[in-house]
Coordinates of C-alpha atoms in Angstrom, one line a residue:
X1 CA 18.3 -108.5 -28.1
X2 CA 18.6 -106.3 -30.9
X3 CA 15.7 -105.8 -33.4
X4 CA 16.2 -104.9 -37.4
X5 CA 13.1 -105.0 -40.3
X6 CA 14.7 -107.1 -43.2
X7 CA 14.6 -105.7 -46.4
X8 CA 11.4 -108.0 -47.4
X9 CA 10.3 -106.7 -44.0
X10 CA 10.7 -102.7 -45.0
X11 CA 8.5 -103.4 -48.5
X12 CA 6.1 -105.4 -46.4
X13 CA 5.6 -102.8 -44.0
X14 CA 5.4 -99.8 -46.5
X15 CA 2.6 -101.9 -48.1
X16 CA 1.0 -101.8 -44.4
X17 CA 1.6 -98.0 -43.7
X18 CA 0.2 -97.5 -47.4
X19 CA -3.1 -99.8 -46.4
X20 CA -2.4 -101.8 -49.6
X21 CA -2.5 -104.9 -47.3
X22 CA -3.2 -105.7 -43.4
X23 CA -0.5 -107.0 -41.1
X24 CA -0.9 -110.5 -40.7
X25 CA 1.3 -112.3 -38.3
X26 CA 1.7 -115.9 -38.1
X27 CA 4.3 -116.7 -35.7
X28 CA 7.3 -116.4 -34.3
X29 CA 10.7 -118.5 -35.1
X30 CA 13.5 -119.0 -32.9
X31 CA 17.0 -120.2 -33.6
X32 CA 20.6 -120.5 -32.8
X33 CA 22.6 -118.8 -35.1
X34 CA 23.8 -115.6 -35.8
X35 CA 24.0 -113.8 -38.7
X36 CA 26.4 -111.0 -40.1
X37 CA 23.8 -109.3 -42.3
X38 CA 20.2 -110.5 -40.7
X39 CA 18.7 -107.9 -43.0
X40 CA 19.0 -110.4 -45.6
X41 CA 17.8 -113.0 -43.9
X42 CA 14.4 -115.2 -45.4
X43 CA 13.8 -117.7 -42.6
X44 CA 15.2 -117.9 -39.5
X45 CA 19.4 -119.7 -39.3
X46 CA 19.1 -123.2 -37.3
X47 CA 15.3 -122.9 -36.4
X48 CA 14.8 -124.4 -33.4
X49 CA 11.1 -123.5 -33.0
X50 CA 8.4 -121.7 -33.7
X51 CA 6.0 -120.1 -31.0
X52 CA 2.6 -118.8 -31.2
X53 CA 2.1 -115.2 -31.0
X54 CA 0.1 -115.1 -27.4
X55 CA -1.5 -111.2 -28.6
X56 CA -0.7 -107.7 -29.9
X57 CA -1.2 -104.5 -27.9
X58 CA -1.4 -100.6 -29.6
X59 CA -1.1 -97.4 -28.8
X60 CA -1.9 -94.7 -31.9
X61 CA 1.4 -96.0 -34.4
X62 CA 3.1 -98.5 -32.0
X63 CA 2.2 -102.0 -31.6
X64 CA 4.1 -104.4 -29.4
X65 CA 4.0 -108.1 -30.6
X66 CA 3.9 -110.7 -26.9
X67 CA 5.5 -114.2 -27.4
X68 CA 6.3 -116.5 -24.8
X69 CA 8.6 -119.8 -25.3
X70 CA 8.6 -122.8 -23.1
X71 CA 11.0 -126.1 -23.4
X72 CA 8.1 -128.6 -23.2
X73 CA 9.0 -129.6 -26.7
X74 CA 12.9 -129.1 -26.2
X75 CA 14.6 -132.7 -25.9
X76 CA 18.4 -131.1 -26.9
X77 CA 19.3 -127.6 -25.1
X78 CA 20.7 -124.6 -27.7
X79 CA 21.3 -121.3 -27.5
X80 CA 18.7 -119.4 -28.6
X81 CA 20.5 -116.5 -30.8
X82 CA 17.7 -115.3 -33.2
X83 CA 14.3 -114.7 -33.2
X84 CA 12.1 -113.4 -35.9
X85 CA 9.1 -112.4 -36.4
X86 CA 6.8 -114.2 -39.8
X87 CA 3.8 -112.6 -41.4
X88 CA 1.7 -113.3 -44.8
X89 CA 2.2 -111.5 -47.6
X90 CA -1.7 -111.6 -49.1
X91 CA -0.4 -110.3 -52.1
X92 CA 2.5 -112.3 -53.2
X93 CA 0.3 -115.3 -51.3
X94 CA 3.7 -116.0 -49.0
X95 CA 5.0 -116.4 -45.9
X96 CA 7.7 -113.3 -45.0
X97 CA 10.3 -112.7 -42.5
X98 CA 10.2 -109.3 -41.4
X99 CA 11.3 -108.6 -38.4
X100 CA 14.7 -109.9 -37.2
X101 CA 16.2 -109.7 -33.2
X102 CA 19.3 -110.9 -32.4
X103 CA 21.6 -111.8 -29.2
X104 CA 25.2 -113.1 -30.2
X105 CA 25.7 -114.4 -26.6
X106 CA 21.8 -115.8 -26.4
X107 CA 19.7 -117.6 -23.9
X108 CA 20.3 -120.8 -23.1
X109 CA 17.1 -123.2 -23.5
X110 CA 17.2 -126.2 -21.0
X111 CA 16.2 -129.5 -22.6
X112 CA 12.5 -130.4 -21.1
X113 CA 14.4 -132.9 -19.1
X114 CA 16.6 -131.0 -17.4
X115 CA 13.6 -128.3 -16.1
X116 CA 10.9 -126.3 -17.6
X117 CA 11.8 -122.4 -18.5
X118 CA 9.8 -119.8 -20.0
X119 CA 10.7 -116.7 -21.1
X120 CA 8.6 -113.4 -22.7
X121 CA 9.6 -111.5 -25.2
X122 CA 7.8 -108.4 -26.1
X123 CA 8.7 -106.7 -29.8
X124 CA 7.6 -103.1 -30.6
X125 CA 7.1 -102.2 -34.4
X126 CA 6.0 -99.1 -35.6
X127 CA 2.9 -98.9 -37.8
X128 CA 0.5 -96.1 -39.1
X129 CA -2.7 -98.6 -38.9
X130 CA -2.1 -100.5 -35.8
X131 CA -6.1 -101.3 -36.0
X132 CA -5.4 -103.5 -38.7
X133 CA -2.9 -106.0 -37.5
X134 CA -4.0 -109.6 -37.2
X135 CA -2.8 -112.5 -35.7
X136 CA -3.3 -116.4 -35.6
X137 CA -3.4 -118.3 -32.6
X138 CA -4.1 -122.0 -32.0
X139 CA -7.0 -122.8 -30.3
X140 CA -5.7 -126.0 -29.0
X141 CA -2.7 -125.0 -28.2
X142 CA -1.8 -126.3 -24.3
X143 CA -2.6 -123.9 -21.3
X144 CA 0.5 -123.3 -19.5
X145 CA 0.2 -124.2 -16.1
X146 CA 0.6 -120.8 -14.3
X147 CA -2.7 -120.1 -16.7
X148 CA -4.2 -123.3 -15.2
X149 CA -3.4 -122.7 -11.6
X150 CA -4.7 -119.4 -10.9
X151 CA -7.5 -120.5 -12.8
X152 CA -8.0 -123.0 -10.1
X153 CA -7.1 -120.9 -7.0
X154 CA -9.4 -118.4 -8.4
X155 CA -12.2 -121.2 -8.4
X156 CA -11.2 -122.7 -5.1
X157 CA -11.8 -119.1 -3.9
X158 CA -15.3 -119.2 -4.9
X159 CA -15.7 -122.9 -3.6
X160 CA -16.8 -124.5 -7.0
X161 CA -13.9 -125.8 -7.8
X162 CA -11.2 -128.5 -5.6
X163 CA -7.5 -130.1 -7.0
X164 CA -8.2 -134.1 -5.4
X165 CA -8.1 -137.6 -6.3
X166 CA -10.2 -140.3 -7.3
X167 CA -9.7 -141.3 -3.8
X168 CA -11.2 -138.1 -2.2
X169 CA -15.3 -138.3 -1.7
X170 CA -16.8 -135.5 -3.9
X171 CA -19.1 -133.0 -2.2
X172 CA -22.4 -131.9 -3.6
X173 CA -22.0 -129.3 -6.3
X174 CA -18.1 -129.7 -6.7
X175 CA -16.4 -129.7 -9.3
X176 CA -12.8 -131.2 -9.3
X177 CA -9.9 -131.7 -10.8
X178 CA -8.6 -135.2 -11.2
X179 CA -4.4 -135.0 -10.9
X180 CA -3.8 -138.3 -11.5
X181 CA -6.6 -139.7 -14.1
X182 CA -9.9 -138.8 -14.4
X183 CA -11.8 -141.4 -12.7
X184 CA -15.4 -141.8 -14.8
X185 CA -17.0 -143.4 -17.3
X186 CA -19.4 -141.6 -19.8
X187 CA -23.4 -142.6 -19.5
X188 CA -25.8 -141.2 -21.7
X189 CA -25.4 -137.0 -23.0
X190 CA -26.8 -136.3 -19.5
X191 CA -24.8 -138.4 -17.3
X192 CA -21.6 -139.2 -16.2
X193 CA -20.1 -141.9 -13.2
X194 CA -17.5 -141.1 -10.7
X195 CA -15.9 -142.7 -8.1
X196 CA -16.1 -142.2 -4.7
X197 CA -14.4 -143.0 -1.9
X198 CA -14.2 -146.6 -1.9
X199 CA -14.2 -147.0 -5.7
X200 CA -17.5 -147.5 -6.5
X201 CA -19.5 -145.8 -9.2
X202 CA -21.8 -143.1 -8.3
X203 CA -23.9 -141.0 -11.0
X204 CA -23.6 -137.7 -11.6
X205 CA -26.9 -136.1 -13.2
X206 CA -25.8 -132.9 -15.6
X207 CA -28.5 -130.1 -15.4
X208 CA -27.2 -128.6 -18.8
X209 CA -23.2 -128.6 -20.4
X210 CA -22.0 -126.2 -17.3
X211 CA -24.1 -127.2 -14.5
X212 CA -23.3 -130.8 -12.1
X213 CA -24.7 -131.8 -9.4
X214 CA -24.0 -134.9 -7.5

């Protein structure tokens, strides 16, 4: 995929190399067209959706922008043909579209039902004041499972943490992963109930908000 500022892009970024304002990125759109000038473009042709920024790495007057898409949301496939980068414009109080990438034969983007893809696109832009890029990113925004599994098998290595079922007896200190439902009922601030083994309710005394101990 090709890269290009758009001309709103070029003022944006002068303004940025001149330190009249910060870079601050917002997101990233994708869609499925493709355009004959892109230079031109405003917004993104056929957006198909917009993706957090996961973080920004620099190195003296090079930054490199990390996206990643997934198809969790995708219920149609497409081609995904563009892919553009938005920031606000503080001054003018707007959103811009200044940097533009572009694939005429694209990446095809399963629909959710079909199977779950991913895919990571890194986008290097030259600046003069890397240390003043900003980004936004959703704090509540899902954790991708590869996030959520080494998590886990990092855990497991440590013995703190188990994947089981309400069905599985609990051990003393353990902490565990329900994959099915989470099998409890909320007490007071301090306690919780869980089930063991043959369904009954057994408390579960909280030391403080990081701490249980059966």
């Amino acid at each position: 995929m090709n890269y290009i500022l758009t001309e709103r892009g070029i003022k944006y970024l002068t303004r940025v190399n001149s330190r009249i304002i910060n870079m601050h990125l917002l997101r990233a759109d994708v869609g499925s067209e493709f355009s004959v000038d892109p230079d031109l473009l405003t917004q993104i042709a056929d957006k198909k959706q917009g993706l957090q920024i996961d973080g920004i790495s620099a190195e003296t007057d090079m930054a490199t922008i990390h996206c990643t898409l997934t198809n969790l949301e995708v219920t149609e496939e497409y081609y995904l043909r563009q892919i553009g980068i938005v920031a606000w414009d503080s001054d003018r109080g707007r959103e811009e579209l200044i940097i533009v990438g572009q694939d005429e034969e694209g990446d095809r983007i399963p629909a959710i039902s079909e199977r779950e893809v991913q895919y990571l696109y890194n986008i290097g832009i030259k600046v003069s004041n890397t240390a003043n890029i900003t980004f936004d990113s959703d704090t509540n925004d899902f954790l991708r499972k590869k996030y959520f599994y080494a998590f886990v098998r990092e855990m497991e290595e440590r013995g703190k943490v188990t994947i089981g079922t309400e069905h599985m007896p609990m051990e003393k200190n353990e902490i565990r992963f329900m994959v099915e439902e989470m099998p409890y009922d909320e007490g007071d601030e301090n306690a919780v109930y869980v089930l063991d083994e043959e369904g009954g309710k057994v408390k579960v005394e909280t030391g403080d908000s990081r701490t249980v101990s059966a």
